[in-house]
Each structure stands twice: as C-alpha cells, then as structure tokens.
Short mmCIF file of C-alpha atoms in Angstrom, two decimals:
data_model
loop_
_atom_site.label_atom_id
_atom_site.label_comp_id
_atom_site.label_asym_id
_atom_site.label_seq_id
_atom_site.Cartn_x
_atom_site.Cartn_y
_atom_site.Cartn_z
CA MET A 13 -103.50 -31.54 -27.23
CA LYS A 14 -100.45 -33.47 -28.17
CA LYS A 15 -99.37 -30.53 -30.27
CA TYR A 16 -99.61 -28.20 -27.27
CA LEU A 17 -97.56 -30.63 -25.17
CA ALA A 18 -94.91 -30.88 -27.91
CA TRP A 19 -94.73 -27.07 -28.11
CA ALA A 20 -94.47 -26.84 -24.32
CA LEU A 21 -91.67 -29.37 -24.21
CA ALA A 22 -89.90 -27.54 -27.04
CA ILE A 23 -90.21 -24.26 -25.19
CA LEU A 24 -88.93 -25.82 -21.96
CA MET A 25 -85.92 -27.31 -23.78
CA MET A 26 -85.11 -23.94 -25.35
CA LEU A 27 -85.36 -22.23 -21.97
CA SER A 28 -83.02 -24.86 -20.48
CA LEU A 29 -80.56 -24.26 -23.31
CA PHE A 30 -80.64 -20.51 -22.73
CA ALA A 31 -80.14 -21.09 -19.02
CA ALA A 32 -77.15 -23.32 -19.73
CA CYS A 33 -75.70 -20.69 -22.03
CA ALA A 34 -76.25 -18.01 -19.40
CA GLY A 35 -74.51 -20.19 -16.81
CA ASP A 36 -71.47 -20.73 -19.03
CA GLU A 37 -70.88 -17.02 -19.64
CA PRO A 38 -69.12 -16.23 -16.31
CA SER A 39 -66.29 -18.72 -17.01
CA PRO A 40 -64.56 -16.54 -19.65
CA ILE A 41 -64.81 -13.58 -17.25
CA ALA A 42 -62.95 -15.60 -14.59
CA THR A 43 -59.99 -16.05 -16.94
CA PRO A 44 -58.32 -12.75 -15.93
CA GLU A 45 -56.64 -14.79 -13.18
CA PRO A 46 -53.72 -15.75 -15.48
CA ILE A 47 -53.62 -12.15 -16.61
CA ALA A 48 -52.82 -11.04 -13.05
CA THR A 49 -49.42 -9.32 -13.00
CA PRO A 50 -46.68 -11.86 -12.47
CA GLU A 51 -45.03 -10.74 -15.70
CA PRO A 52 -44.47 -7.10 -14.69
CA SER A 53 -42.93 -8.30 -11.39
CA ALA A 54 -40.69 -10.60 -13.39
CA THR A 55 -39.57 -7.62 -15.48
CA GLU A 56 -38.78 -5.75 -12.26
CA ASP A 57 -36.61 -8.58 -10.91
CA PRO A 58 -33.85 -8.17 -13.52
CA ALA A 59 -33.69 -4.46 -12.71
CA ALA A 60 -33.46 -5.32 -9.05
CA THR A 61 -30.63 -7.76 -9.72
CA GLU A 62 -28.81 -5.24 -11.93
CA GLU A 63 -28.60 -2.61 -9.20
CA PRO A 64 -26.12 -4.47 -7.03
CA GLU A 65 -23.98 -5.11 -10.11
CA GLU A 66 -23.68 -1.33 -10.68
CA ASP A 67 -22.74 -0.77 -7.02
CA PRO A 68 -19.16 -2.10 -7.13
CA GLU A 69 -18.43 -0.32 -10.42
CA VAL A 70 -19.01 3.13 -8.81
CA ILE A 71 -19.20 5.17 -11.99
CA VAL A 72 -18.62 8.84 -11.21
CA ASP A 73 -20.40 11.41 -13.43
CA PRO A 74 -18.49 14.75 -13.39
CA SER A 75 -21.68 16.60 -14.19
CA GLU A 76 -23.23 15.33 -10.94
CA TRP A 77 -20.19 16.15 -8.79
CA GLU A 78 -20.84 18.40 -5.79
CA THR A 79 -17.92 20.61 -4.79
CA THR A 80 -17.89 21.06 -1.06
CA VAL A 81 -19.22 24.26 0.46
CA SER A 82 -16.54 24.10 3.15
CA PRO A 83 -13.36 21.99 2.80
CA LYS A 84 -12.83 22.01 6.54
CA LEU A 85 -12.64 18.50 7.97
CA THR A 86 -15.39 17.62 10.41
CA GLU A 87 -15.40 14.81 12.98
CA GLU A 88 -17.59 12.83 10.59
CA THR A 89 -15.42 13.21 7.47
CA THR A 90 -12.24 12.61 9.47
CA ALA A 91 -13.60 9.45 11.05
CA LEU A 92 -14.75 8.27 7.62
CA PHE A 93 -11.21 8.75 6.23
CA TYR A 94 -9.43 6.86 8.96
CA LYS A 95 -12.05 4.10 8.92
CA ALA A 96 -11.11 3.36 5.30
CA PHE A 97 -7.40 3.36 6.09
CA GLU A 98 -7.50 0.86 8.98
CA ASN A 99 -4.69 -1.70 8.62
CA PHE A 100 -3.25 0.26 5.68
CA VAL A 101 0.47 -0.52 5.23
CA GLY A 102 3.22 0.97 3.10
CA VAL A 103 2.15 4.62 2.81
CA SER A 104 0.94 7.05 5.46
CA TYR A 105 -1.98 9.30 4.51
CA GLU A 106 -3.23 12.32 6.48
CA PRO A 107 -6.35 14.22 5.34
CA LEU A 108 -5.94 17.93 4.68
CA ALA A 109 -9.27 18.95 3.16
CA TYR A 110 -12.62 17.57 2.04
CA LEU A 111 -13.12 18.46 -1.62
CA GLY A 112 -16.50 17.11 -2.59
CA LYS A 113 -18.81 14.14 -3.14
CA GLN A 114 -21.24 12.46 -5.48
CA VAL A 115 -24.26 10.49 -4.39
CA ILE A 116 -24.94 7.31 -6.38
CA THR A 117 -26.14 4.05 -4.85
CA GLY A 118 -23.76 5.07 -2.08
CA THR A 119 -21.60 8.16 -1.80
CA VAL A 120 -18.16 8.89 -3.31
CA HIS A 121 -16.06 11.23 -1.13
CA THR A 122 -12.89 13.01 -2.25
CA TYR A 123 -10.13 14.21 0.07
CA LEU A 124 -6.92 16.09 -0.40
CA ALA A 125 -4.27 14.34 1.70
CA ARG A 126 -0.57 14.43 2.26
CA SER A 127 1.19 11.13 1.78
CA VAL A 128 4.53 9.80 2.95
CA VAL A 129 5.84 6.51 1.63
CA ILE A 130 7.58 4.31 4.22
CA TYR A 131 10.84 4.61 2.35
CA PRO A 132 14.18 6.20 3.38
CA GLY A 133 14.32 9.84 2.26
CA ALA A 134 10.86 9.83 0.73
CA LYS A 135 9.34 13.28 0.19
CA GLU A 136 5.90 14.21 1.45
CA THR A 137 3.59 14.73 -1.53
CA TYR A 138 -0.09 15.50 -2.13
CA ALA A 139 -2.64 12.83 -2.98
CA LEU A 140 -6.29 12.68 -3.92
CA VAL A 141 -8.11 9.96 -2.03
CA PHE A 142 -11.48 8.70 -3.31
CA LEU A 143 -13.55 6.76 -0.78
CA TYR A 144 -16.78 4.91 -1.46
CA GLU A 145 -19.30 4.82 1.38
CA GLU A 146 -21.85 2.10 0.78
CA SER A 147 -25.48 2.46 1.77
CA ASN A 148 -24.89 -0.01 4.62
CA GLY A 149 -22.16 2.19 6.14
CA ASN A 150 -19.12 0.23 4.96
CA VAL A 151 -16.28 2.38 3.63
CA ARG A 152 -13.62 1.29 1.16
CA ILE A 153 -10.82 2.96 -0.76
CA MET A 154 -11.99 3.42 -4.35
CA ASP A 155 -8.87 5.08 -5.73
CA ILE A 156 -5.73 6.94 -4.66
CA SER A 157 -4.13 9.38 -7.09
CA ARG A 158 -0.67 10.33 -5.89
CA SER A 159 0.85 13.58 -7.08
CA ALA A 160 4.53 14.31 -7.67
CA VAL A 161 3.99 17.77 -6.23
CA PRO A 162 5.76 18.03 -2.85
CA THR A 163 3.84 19.60 0.01
CA GLU A 164 7.00 21.38 1.16
CA MET A 165 5.40 21.51 4.57
CA GLU A 166 7.97 19.13 6.07
CA ASP A 167 10.90 21.20 4.70
CA PRO A 168 11.86 23.93 7.20
CA ASN A 169 13.74 25.75 4.44
CA SER A 170 10.70 26.09 2.18
CA GLY A 171 8.99 28.58 4.49
CA PHE A 172 5.58 27.02 3.88
CA GLU A 173 3.35 26.29 6.81
CA PRO A 174 0.28 24.04 6.55
CA ALA A 175 -3.05 25.76 6.78
CA GLU A 176 -4.78 25.08 10.11
CA ASP A 177 -8.12 25.67 8.36
CA PRO A 178 -8.42 24.98 4.59
CA THR A 179 -11.47 27.24 4.29
CA LEU A 180 -10.97 30.14 1.86
CA THR A 181 -11.95 33.59 3.14
CA GLU A 182 -13.94 35.96 0.97
CA GLU A 183 -10.86 38.16 0.66
CA LEU A 184 -8.74 35.23 -0.53
CA VAL A 185 -11.40 34.11 -3.03
CA ALA A 186 -11.59 37.66 -4.40
CA GLY A 187 -7.77 37.81 -4.58
CA PHE A 188 -7.67 34.45 -6.36
CA LYS A 189 -10.13 35.65 -9.01
CA GLU A 190 -8.05 38.83 -9.44
CA ALA A 191 -4.87 36.80 -9.90
CA VAL A 192 -6.25 34.38 -12.51
CA ALA A 193 -8.41 36.94 -14.35
CA ASN A 194 -5.98 37.18 -17.29
CA ILE A 195 -5.60 33.41 -17.77
CA VAL A 196 -7.29 32.11 -20.88
CA ASN A 197 -8.15 28.60 -22.06
CA VAL A 198 -8.48 27.28 -18.52
CA GLN A 199 -10.95 28.19 -15.80
CA TYR A 200 -9.75 27.81 -12.19
CA VAL A 201 -12.15 27.53 -9.26
CA PRO A 202 -10.50 27.66 -5.80
CA VAL A 203 -11.47 24.83 -3.43
CA ALA A 204 -9.15 24.79 -0.42
CA LEU A 205 -6.14 26.49 1.13
CA CYS A 206 -3.15 24.16 1.51
CA GLY A 207 -0.52 26.39 3.07
CA THR A 208 1.01 29.85 3.35
CA LYS A 209 4.50 31.31 3.10
CA VAL A 210 5.65 34.65 4.42
CA ALA A 211 8.40 36.29 2.32
CA SER A 212 8.51 39.75 0.69
CA GLY A 213 4.77 39.34 0.42
CA LEU A 214 2.44 36.52 1.37
CA THR A 215 2.18 33.39 -0.83
CA PHE A 216 -0.86 31.11 -0.71
CA ALA A 217 -0.87 27.50 -1.95
CA ILE A 218 -4.41 26.72 -3.16
CA ILE A 219 -5.86 23.60 -4.73
CA ALA A 220 -8.36 24.49 -7.42
CA GLU A 221 -10.59 22.74 -9.91
CA SER A 222 -9.26 23.31 -13.42
CA GLN A 223 -11.62 23.19 -16.39
CA PRO A 224 -10.31 23.68 -19.95
CA ILE A 225 -12.50 26.15 -21.80
CA ASP A 226 -12.59 24.05 -25.00
CA LYS A 227 -13.64 21.04 -22.85
CA VAL A 228 -11.59 18.70 -25.01
CA GLU A 229 -9.55 17.70 -21.97
CA GLU A 230 -11.09 16.34 -18.81
CA PRO A 231 -11.47 18.61 -15.77
CA GLY A 232 -9.00 18.06 -12.96
CA TYR A 233 -7.18 19.69 -10.06
CA SER A 234 -4.22 22.07 -10.02
CA PHE A 235 -2.12 23.76 -7.37
CA VAL A 236 -2.26 27.52 -7.84
CA TYR A 237 0.33 29.59 -5.96
CA ILE A 238 -0.76 33.21 -5.66
CA GLU A 239 1.11 36.07 -4.01
CA ARG A 240 -0.23 39.16 -2.27
CA ASN A 241 2.35 41.91 -2.49
CA THR A 242 2.93 44.74 -0.03
CA GLN A 243 0.44 46.91 -1.95
CA GLY A 244 -2.28 44.29 -1.44
CA ARG A 245 -2.44 43.24 -5.10
CA PHE A 246 -2.69 39.53 -6.01
CA ASN A 247 -0.81 37.82 -8.83
CA VAL A 248 -0.10 34.22 -9.91
CA LYS A 249 3.39 32.96 -9.03
CA GLU A 250 3.00 29.38 -10.35
CA ILE A 251 0.39 26.87 -11.47
CA VAL A 252 1.19 23.15 -11.29
CA GLU A 253 -1.19 20.44 -12.49
CA PHE A 254 -1.90 17.82 -9.89
CA ASP A 255 -0.42 15.00 -11.95
CA ALA A 256 2.57 17.00 -13.23
CA GLU A 257 6.01 15.42 -13.07
CA ILE A 258 8.14 17.62 -10.82
CA ASP A 259 11.93 17.56 -10.65
CA GLN A 260 12.12 14.21 -12.36
CA PRO A 261 15.62 12.82 -11.89
CA GLY A 262 17.59 11.39 -14.80
CA GLU A 263 17.42 7.68 -15.59
CA GLN A 264 19.78 5.43 -13.76
CA ASP A 265 22.65 4.06 -15.76
CA PRO A 266 20.92 1.20 -17.61
CA THR A 267 23.91 -1.07 -18.07
CA PRO A 268 26.66 -1.08 -15.50
CA GLU A 269 30.12 -1.87 -16.79
CA PRO A 270 30.78 -5.61 -16.88
CA THR A 271 33.41 -5.60 -14.21
CA ALA A 272 32.29 -2.45 -12.43
CA THR A 273 30.46 -2.47 -9.14
CA PRO A 274 26.92 -3.50 -10.01
CA VAL A 275 25.38 -1.29 -7.34
CA PRO A 276 26.09 2.43 -7.26
CA THR A 277 25.94 4.32 -4.02
CA ALA A 278 23.10 2.94 -2.06
CA THR A 279 19.93 4.84 -1.41
CA PRO A 280 19.59 6.77 1.89
CA VAL A 281 20.26 4.76 5.02
CA PRO A 282 17.35 4.17 7.39
CA THR A 283 18.07 4.63 11.04
CA ALA A 284 16.35 1.41 12.06
CA THR A 285 18.53 -1.66 12.50
CA PRO A 286 18.17 -4.34 9.85
CA VAL A 287 16.82 -6.80 12.30
CA PRO A 288 13.84 -9.01 11.51
CA THR A 289 13.99 -10.99 14.71
CA ALA A 290 13.83 -8.03 17.06
CA THR A 291 10.57 -6.89 15.58
CA PRO A 292 8.61 -10.17 15.57
CA GLU A 293 9.38 -10.84 19.23
CA PRO A 294 7.21 -7.92 20.38
CA THR A 295 4.35 -9.18 18.25
CA PRO A 296 1.29 -7.53 19.81
CA THR A 297 -0.69 -9.88 22.03
CA LYS A 298 0.03 -12.72 19.62
CA LYS A 299 3.25 -13.93 21.15
CA PRO A 300 2.45 -15.40 24.53
CA THR A 301 5.63 -17.44 24.97
CA PRO A 302 8.74 -15.49 23.95
CA THR A 303 10.82 -16.88 26.82
CA PRO A 304 14.46 -15.82 26.72
CA LYS A 305 14.02 -14.92 30.40
CA PRO A 306 13.55 -18.47 31.71
CA THR A 307 16.97 -19.31 30.31
CA LYS A 308 18.48 -16.31 31.99
CA GLU A 309 16.93 -16.64 35.43
CA PRO A 310 18.19 -20.15 36.25
CA THR A 311 21.80 -19.13 35.60
CA PRO A 312 22.05 -16.41 38.23
CA THR A 313 20.88 -18.74 41.03
CA PRO A 314 23.25 -21.70 41.12
CA THR A 315 24.57 -22.25 44.63
CA GLU A 316 26.35 -18.89 44.74
CA GLU A 317 23.89 -17.18 47.05
CA PRO A 318 26.14 -16.89 50.13
CA THR A 319 28.65 -14.57 48.52
CA PRO A 320 27.69 -11.05 47.41
CA GLU A 321 29.73 -11.44 44.24
CA PRO A 322 27.20 -13.63 42.37
CA THR A 323 24.66 -10.82 42.72
CA GLU A 324 26.99 -8.60 40.79
CA GLU A 325 27.70 -11.21 38.11
CA PRO A 326 24.07 -11.67 36.99
CA THR A 327 23.60 -7.94 36.57
CA PRO A 328 26.17 -7.50 33.75
CA GLU A 329 24.78 -10.61 32.05
CA PRO A 330 21.33 -9.08 31.32
CA THR A 331 22.98 -5.97 29.91
CA GLU A 332 25.07 -8.07 27.52
CA GLU A 333 22.35 -10.51 26.54
CA PRO A 334 19.96 -7.94 25.00
CA LYS A 335 22.64 -7.28 22.37
CA PRO A 336 22.12 -10.60 20.64
CA GLU A 337 18.34 -10.03 20.79
CA PRO A 338 18.37 -7.61 17.85
CA THR A 339 20.46 -10.13 15.91
CA PRO A 340 18.75 -10.79 12.61
CA ILE A 341 20.16 -14.29 12.41
CA PRO A 342 17.60 -16.85 13.61
CA THR A 343 18.81 -19.26 16.29
CA GLU A 344 17.37 -22.61 17.31
CA LYS A 345 18.35 -22.62 20.97
CA ALA A 346 15.35 -21.61 23.06
CA PRO A 347 11.74 -22.71 22.52
CA GLY A 348 9.84 -19.97 20.70
CA ALA A 349 13.06 -18.66 19.14
CA TRP A 350 13.48 -17.96 15.43
CA LYS A 351 14.57 -20.92 13.29
CA LYS A 352 16.61 -20.54 10.19
CA ALA A 353 14.93 -21.71 6.98
CA LYS A 354 16.29 -24.98 5.71
CA SER A 355 15.74 -23.66 2.20
CA PRO A 356 15.33 -20.05 1.00
CA ALA A 357 12.94 -21.17 -1.74
CA ILE A 358 9.48 -19.56 -1.77
CA SER A 359 6.95 -22.37 -1.46
CA SER A 360 3.30 -22.42 -2.58
CA LYS A 361 2.29 -21.91 1.07
CA HIS A 362 4.44 -18.76 1.28
CA LYS A 363 2.84 -17.41 -1.89
CA LYS A 364 -0.61 -18.00 -0.36
CA LEU A 365 0.43 -15.98 2.71
CA PHE A 366 1.34 -13.00 0.55
CA LYS A 367 -1.80 -13.41 -1.50
CA LYS A 368 -3.87 -13.06 1.68
CA ILE A 369 -2.28 -9.73 2.58
CA SER A 370 -2.28 -8.32 -0.96
CA GLU A 371 -5.90 -7.15 -0.70
CA SER A 372 -5.22 -5.18 2.51
CA VAL A 373 -2.01 -3.56 1.31
CA VAL A 374 -2.36 -0.58 -1.04
CA GLY A 375 0.38 1.66 -2.36
CA VAL A 376 3.20 -0.87 -2.03
CA THR A 377 3.82 -4.34 -3.43
CA TYR A 378 5.92 -6.93 -1.59
CA THR A 379 7.31 -9.79 -3.71
CA PRO A 380 9.08 -12.46 -1.67
CA VAL A 381 12.47 -13.49 -3.07
CA ALA A 382 13.89 -15.52 -0.17
CA PHE A 383 12.51 -17.22 2.95
CA ILE A 384 14.65 -16.34 6.00
CA GLY A 385 13.09 -18.15 8.93
CA SER A 386 10.06 -18.80 11.14
CA GLN A 387 9.02 -18.59 14.77
CA GLU A 388 6.35 -20.65 16.47
CA VAL A 389 4.23 -18.55 18.83
CA ASN A 390 0.47 -18.63 19.31
CA GLY A 391 0.38 -19.12 15.60
CA MET A 392 3.44 -18.64 13.39
CA ASN A 393 5.76 -15.73 12.41
CA TYR A 394 7.51 -15.82 9.02
CA ALA A 395 10.39 -13.60 7.85
CA PHE A 396 11.01 -12.99 4.17
CA LEU A 397 13.38 -10.90 2.08
CA CYS A 398 11.17 -9.05 -0.40
CA ASP A 399 11.47 -6.93 -3.50
CA THR A 400 9.49 -3.85 -2.46
CA SER A 401 7.86 -1.72 -5.14
CA ILE A 402 6.28 1.53 -3.95
CA ALA A 403 3.55 3.37 -5.87
CA ALA A 404 5.34 6.70 -5.77
CA PRO A 405 6.84 8.75 -8.63
CA ASP A 406 10.44 7.81 -9.39
CA SER A 407 10.78 5.57 -6.32
CA PRO A 408 13.19 2.67 -7.02
CA ASP A 409 12.47 -0.85 -5.83
CA LEU A 410 14.28 -1.67 -2.56
CA TYR A 411 14.87 -4.83 -0.60
CA ALA A 412 12.96 -5.17 2.67
CA ILE A 413 12.52 -7.80 5.37
CA VAL A 414 8.81 -8.42 5.83
CA VAL A 415 7.47 -10.33 8.82
CA LEU A 416 4.06 -11.99 8.50
CA TYR A 417 1.99 -13.39 11.36
CA GLU A 418 -0.43 -16.25 10.69
CA ASP A 419 -2.85 -17.02 13.52
CA GLN A 420 -4.36 -20.41 14.25
CA ASP A 421 -7.43 -19.61 12.14
CA GLY A 422 -5.26 -18.94 9.09
CA ASN A 423 -5.62 -15.13 9.18
CA VAL A 424 -2.47 -13.33 8.02
CA GLN A 425 -1.21 -9.83 8.74
CA ILE A 426 2.03 -7.85 8.39
CA THR A 427 3.66 -7.24 11.78
CA ASP A 428 6.82 -5.54 10.56
CA VAL A 429 8.47 -4.10 7.45
CA ASN A 430 12.15 -3.29 7.75
CA MET A 431 13.26 -1.36 4.65
CA SER A 432 16.87 -1.65 3.53
CA GLY A 433 18.84 1.07 1.79
CA VAL A 434 19.75 -1.24 -1.11
CA ARG A 435 18.16 -1.00 -4.52
CA THR A 436 17.10 -4.20 -6.29
CA TYR A 437 17.80 -2.96 -9.87
CA THR A 438 15.15 -5.44 -11.02
CA ASP A 439 12.81 -2.56 -11.95
CA MET A 440 14.95 -1.35 -14.88
CA MET A 441 13.54 -1.65 -18.36
CA MET A 442 16.79 -2.89 -19.91
CA GLY A 443 20.15 -4.04 -18.62
CA GLY A 444 19.03 -4.45 -15.04
CA TYR A 445 19.19 -7.38 -12.67
CA VAL A 446 16.76 -10.30 -12.99
CA THR A 447 15.34 -12.00 -9.91
CA ALA A 448 16.69 -15.51 -9.58
CA ASP A 449 14.17 -18.27 -10.50
CA ASP A 450 15.56 -20.41 -7.64
CA PRO A 451 17.31 -18.78 -4.66
CA LYS A 452 18.77 -22.08 -3.46
CA LEU A 453 22.56 -22.33 -3.52
CA ASP A 454 23.94 -25.34 -5.43
CA ASP A 455 27.49 -26.64 -5.11
CA GLU A 456 28.69 -24.54 -8.04
CA LEU A 457 27.42 -21.30 -6.52
CA LYS A 458 28.86 -22.14 -3.09
CA GLU A 459 32.26 -22.90 -4.67
CA MET A 460 32.12 -19.60 -6.59
CA PHE A 461 31.24 -17.71 -3.40
CA ASN A 462 34.12 -19.32 -1.46
CA THR A 463 36.56 -18.64 -4.32
CA ALA A 464 35.71 -14.92 -4.34
CA PHE A 465 36.41 -14.68 -0.59
CA GLU A 466 39.74 -16.47 -0.62
CA GLY A 467 42.22 -14.42 1.41
CA PHE A 468 39.49 -12.11 2.67
CA VAL A 469 40.05 -11.11 6.34
CA GLY A 470 38.25 -9.07 8.96
CA ALA A 471 34.72 -10.42 8.54
CA SER A 472 32.92 -13.65 7.71
CA TYR A 473 30.18 -13.96 5.11
CA SER A 474 27.80 -16.88 4.83
CA PRO A 475 25.47 -16.92 1.77
CA ILE A 476 21.75 -17.49 2.40
CA ALA A 477 20.28 -17.11 -1.07
CA LEU A 478 21.03 -16.10 -4.62
CA ILE A 479 18.74 -13.10 -5.19
CA SER A 480 19.38 -11.87 -8.71
CA THR A 481 21.77 -12.01 -11.68
CA GLN A 482 22.74 -9.64 -14.46
CA SER A 483 24.02 -10.65 -17.87
CA VAL A 484 26.83 -8.45 -19.17
CA SER A 485 29.99 -9.61 -20.98
CA GLY A 486 30.00 -12.30 -18.31
CA LYS A 487 27.59 -12.37 -15.39
CA ASN A 488 26.98 -10.47 -12.17
CA TYR A 489 25.56 -12.16 -9.08
CA CYS A 490 23.85 -10.73 -6.01
CA PHE A 491 23.81 -12.85 -2.84
CA PHE A 492 21.88 -12.25 0.38
CA CYS A 493 24.25 -13.15 3.22
CA GLU A 494 24.81 -13.31 6.93
CA SER A 495 27.87 -11.36 8.03
CA GLY A 496 29.81 -11.01 11.23
CA LYS A 497 32.99 -9.35 12.40
CA ILE A 498 35.77 -11.71 13.30
CA THR A 499 37.55 -9.34 15.65
CA GLY A 500 35.95 -8.36 18.94
CA LYS A 501 32.57 -9.66 19.90
CA PRO A 502 30.87 -11.07 16.80
CA ASN A 503 27.61 -9.38 15.89
CA ALA A 504 25.75 -11.05 13.06
CA SER A 505 23.75 -9.03 10.56
CA TYR A 506 22.64 -9.18 6.93
CA CYS A 507 24.35 -7.82 3.84
CA PHE A 508 24.34 -8.04 0.03
CA VAL A 509 27.42 -9.45 -1.73
CA TYR A 510 28.01 -8.79 -5.44
CA MET A 511 30.30 -10.95 -7.59
CA TYR A 512 31.37 -10.92 -11.23
CA LYS A 513 32.19 -14.02 -13.27
CA ASP A 514 33.89 -13.28 -16.58
CA MET A 515 33.64 -15.26 -19.82
CA ASP A 516 36.64 -17.41 -18.85
CA GLY A 517 35.05 -18.40 -15.52
CA ALA A 518 37.27 -16.19 -13.29
CA VAL A 519 35.36 -14.93 -10.22
CA SER A 520 35.96 -11.61 -8.48
CA LEU A 521 34.30 -9.75 -5.59
CA SER A 522 32.58 -6.59 -6.89
CA ASN A 523 30.92 -5.03 -3.87
CA ILE A 524 29.52 -5.61 -0.38
CA LEU A 525 26.63 -3.52 0.89
CA ASN A 526 25.35 -3.63 4.47
CA TYR A 527 21.62 -4.17 4.81
CA ASN A 528 21.20 -0.45 5.55
CA GLY A 529 23.20 0.41 2.45
#
C-alpha cells in the first residue's frame, strides 16, 4: 500500500513538473515585444532629416530638365518672377520668356529676361534667371547668369523690335531647322523668339538650346539669328553663345603718369542731381516729421498783415527756398534736418547696417568708404559714399551716395542710390587706386589740401574725407569734398579733388571732377 502511495505521489510530482514546464513556455513567445520595429523607424529618421539638407542645395540634373512647351509668359509665371524680385536693388530685370523647369523637392524655373544695370549709359543685355519655388510656396532667386549679348531692343538704330509673343510658329520652327541643317558638331533646338528686324529680308533673333554632339562640353543656350530672304529661304546670319564676350573694350591704362591727371574723362553723366539729402526727405511713410515748413510759415506772418506788400514778399521766398532743399550738404538748423558726420570713418555699426542689406541686394555690391551724415526721423536715415561694383560685363566701379533707412525695430533698407559719373579706379588689377584705410583727415592732409588750393579763385572746396591713394613716382590722392561757387548765390554740392605729391614733397592740383563727372 505504501508502495502505491509512493508511486501516486511520484506521478503527481511529475505531473506538476510538466504543468510548470508547460506554463513557462509562453514567456519566450512574449519576447517579440523588443523585436517590434523601433529600429526600422530609426533608420528612416536619418533619411527624413537628410531631405531638408538637400533642399537648399537645389542640384539640377540636366537629364531631368523639362523644356517648356510654350515660352509665353502666363499670369502665374509672371507673378512668380516678380515675387522673387521684390525689394531687388541695383539691376532691373524684366521677363521675356519662360524656358523650362525641373521638379525636385521643389521646382526650379528658368526665365529669359532683359536686364538693365542702374548705371549711367548701361546697355540692356539678356540674362538667364533661375528661381527656386519651394514646396511651401516661397520663391527665391537661385542664380542669375548675365550675358554680354545686348538685346538691341532699346536701340532705335538697330531695327530690332521685341517679340510680343515668344512662341515659335510651325513655319518659324521649320525655317530654323532648314537654316541650321548644315551645322555640324552642335545641335540647336529653338526655344523662344526674342525679336524681329525688317530689312532686305526678315531677321529673327531666337534663343536656342545648344548641345555639342561629342557631349564633352556642357549643354547651354545660344542666340541664333536667322534670316528669311525675299524668296522665302532661311539661312543663319549669326550664332552667339549666351556667355560670349561681345565688343569687349580694351583695358584701361593701368598706370597713369605720375604727374598726369589720375582720372581720365569721366564715365557718362547721369541726369539726376548728386543730392543725397533731397532723396531721403521723401522717405516713403517713414519720415513723419520733415518740417522745413514750420520755419517758413512763421516768417510770412509777422505784423505785416495790413499792407498788401507782405503778401507778395512771402511768395518769392518759397520759390527760392526749395533751391537749398536739393543741397547735398547736411545742415543742422531745423529739427529733422540732415546732420553732417563728425567723422567720415566707417564704424562697426555702419558695417552692420550694410551687412543687413547685403542679403537682399543682388547684382551690385555697395562698399562704404565715407560716412556723410544722418537724419533722425521715425527711425534714422544714413548717407554714405560707397564704392559701387556692378555684376555686369566690363562695368567699372563707380562712386555712389547710398541712403539707408533703419526703423525703430532695427530693420534696414535702401531708400536711395545716387550714382555718380566718377570711376573709383580701385578695381584695377595693377597700378590702380587703393581705398584709404582711414578716411579721416589729419593735420598733414589738411595742410596739403590747403597748399594745393593756394591762389585758387572762383569756387571754394572743403575736404570731407580721403577716399583713395595711388603710389606712382610720388603719390596721388583723391578727396571727397564739398564745393560751392563764390560768385552769385552759393550752391553747395559734392566733387572729387585729385592731388599729386612728388618725391620732394611738392603738392599740385591734378584734377577736379563734379559728382556727376
């Protein structure tokens, strides 16, 4: 009996062990929880973070480029263009045709435009404008490729007239293919009509995609001029690559003679007056208190009301007083008036102002060389003399007066640029002028200036800043000055005075150029 009980207990213990083993089996099956997929999601995160990094790079793949079906500008493409060029300063761009696009994380759009640099005598040339439209609708300028090829549309003697519609007709496409049929090594595909000219036949200016057959060189754009003669046959008159250098003038004389005038004939004269103070006063909606009038109105009304004569006297006064208004020389008389700078030196604050506008200005670079004055309005206006470098083929650097407006929140914008007709000569590779490290005038420079003007009659010149110097067999100096006629009613303006100091220390006056050249 005891044996049976021992066997029963043994069987029960074995059964309990099996039950325990059976109960433990589910635990390893529950372990897939850590195997759930956090790791794949982690691998996706880097990819997600890489995408925004590729966005600003905007890498364009020529093989994925889509040439436009119709180059005609629509309301949508025109609005997109001008949205990107809001607050653009220095160069004027007008879209002529829509050339194509490429869709990446956003969309790259390409336009053919005509561009005019805000520079006296500047020619109108073609430009390729690349805009990047982000997926959120923001538009920014990705690149601007300026051509040296003139549009000739602004020249009445050229005979070219801009195309009202850049779309190429079937007849014109067929004529284009006929004209370029015998050209080897390069394949030309017409994209848009730029202009036409009526002469003995009819000449068409067409922008075309150019693809070298050997594909060693990158594809690009060219201007193909084809002519349809009186018999209706088409032939090529001229082909000019988009980035070709056209009518490149000779180099300027690198080293002026030591005692010769350091500045040759000045560049074309702009019609605008060289007045910085006239322009900041009409600062749009940002100048609430320009009050020359309060000083004028009290004067006509002093106890002279009974007689009719006083009413005649105030009337000539307003006609005479506007004349000093365009005066570029800051005065410190009325509240809100321009104040002359105590020092022409460019401070760290001034450099920060120009740094703030640098991102919004494309196509031209303004480098301040002298601080002229300031005006307290609802914020602050600042006037600077700047070395102006324009991103245009063969355009020399010129001096310009640039007026900046800083509002009370610290935002800065350009309110006026008044180009001079005077070249800086600081853009020459060798032998040119060098911008002065410090524009302030010390006693030695003032004495030198006064010595050069001994016995000079007819006008007065007051130096504001030393702008640049040139080392020859001696030294040339360029001063930025106030000037005024001594005879008649004085009318102050700006000018550039050049002096030469020889090896023996003798000083002579080399040249005087008005601000307009």
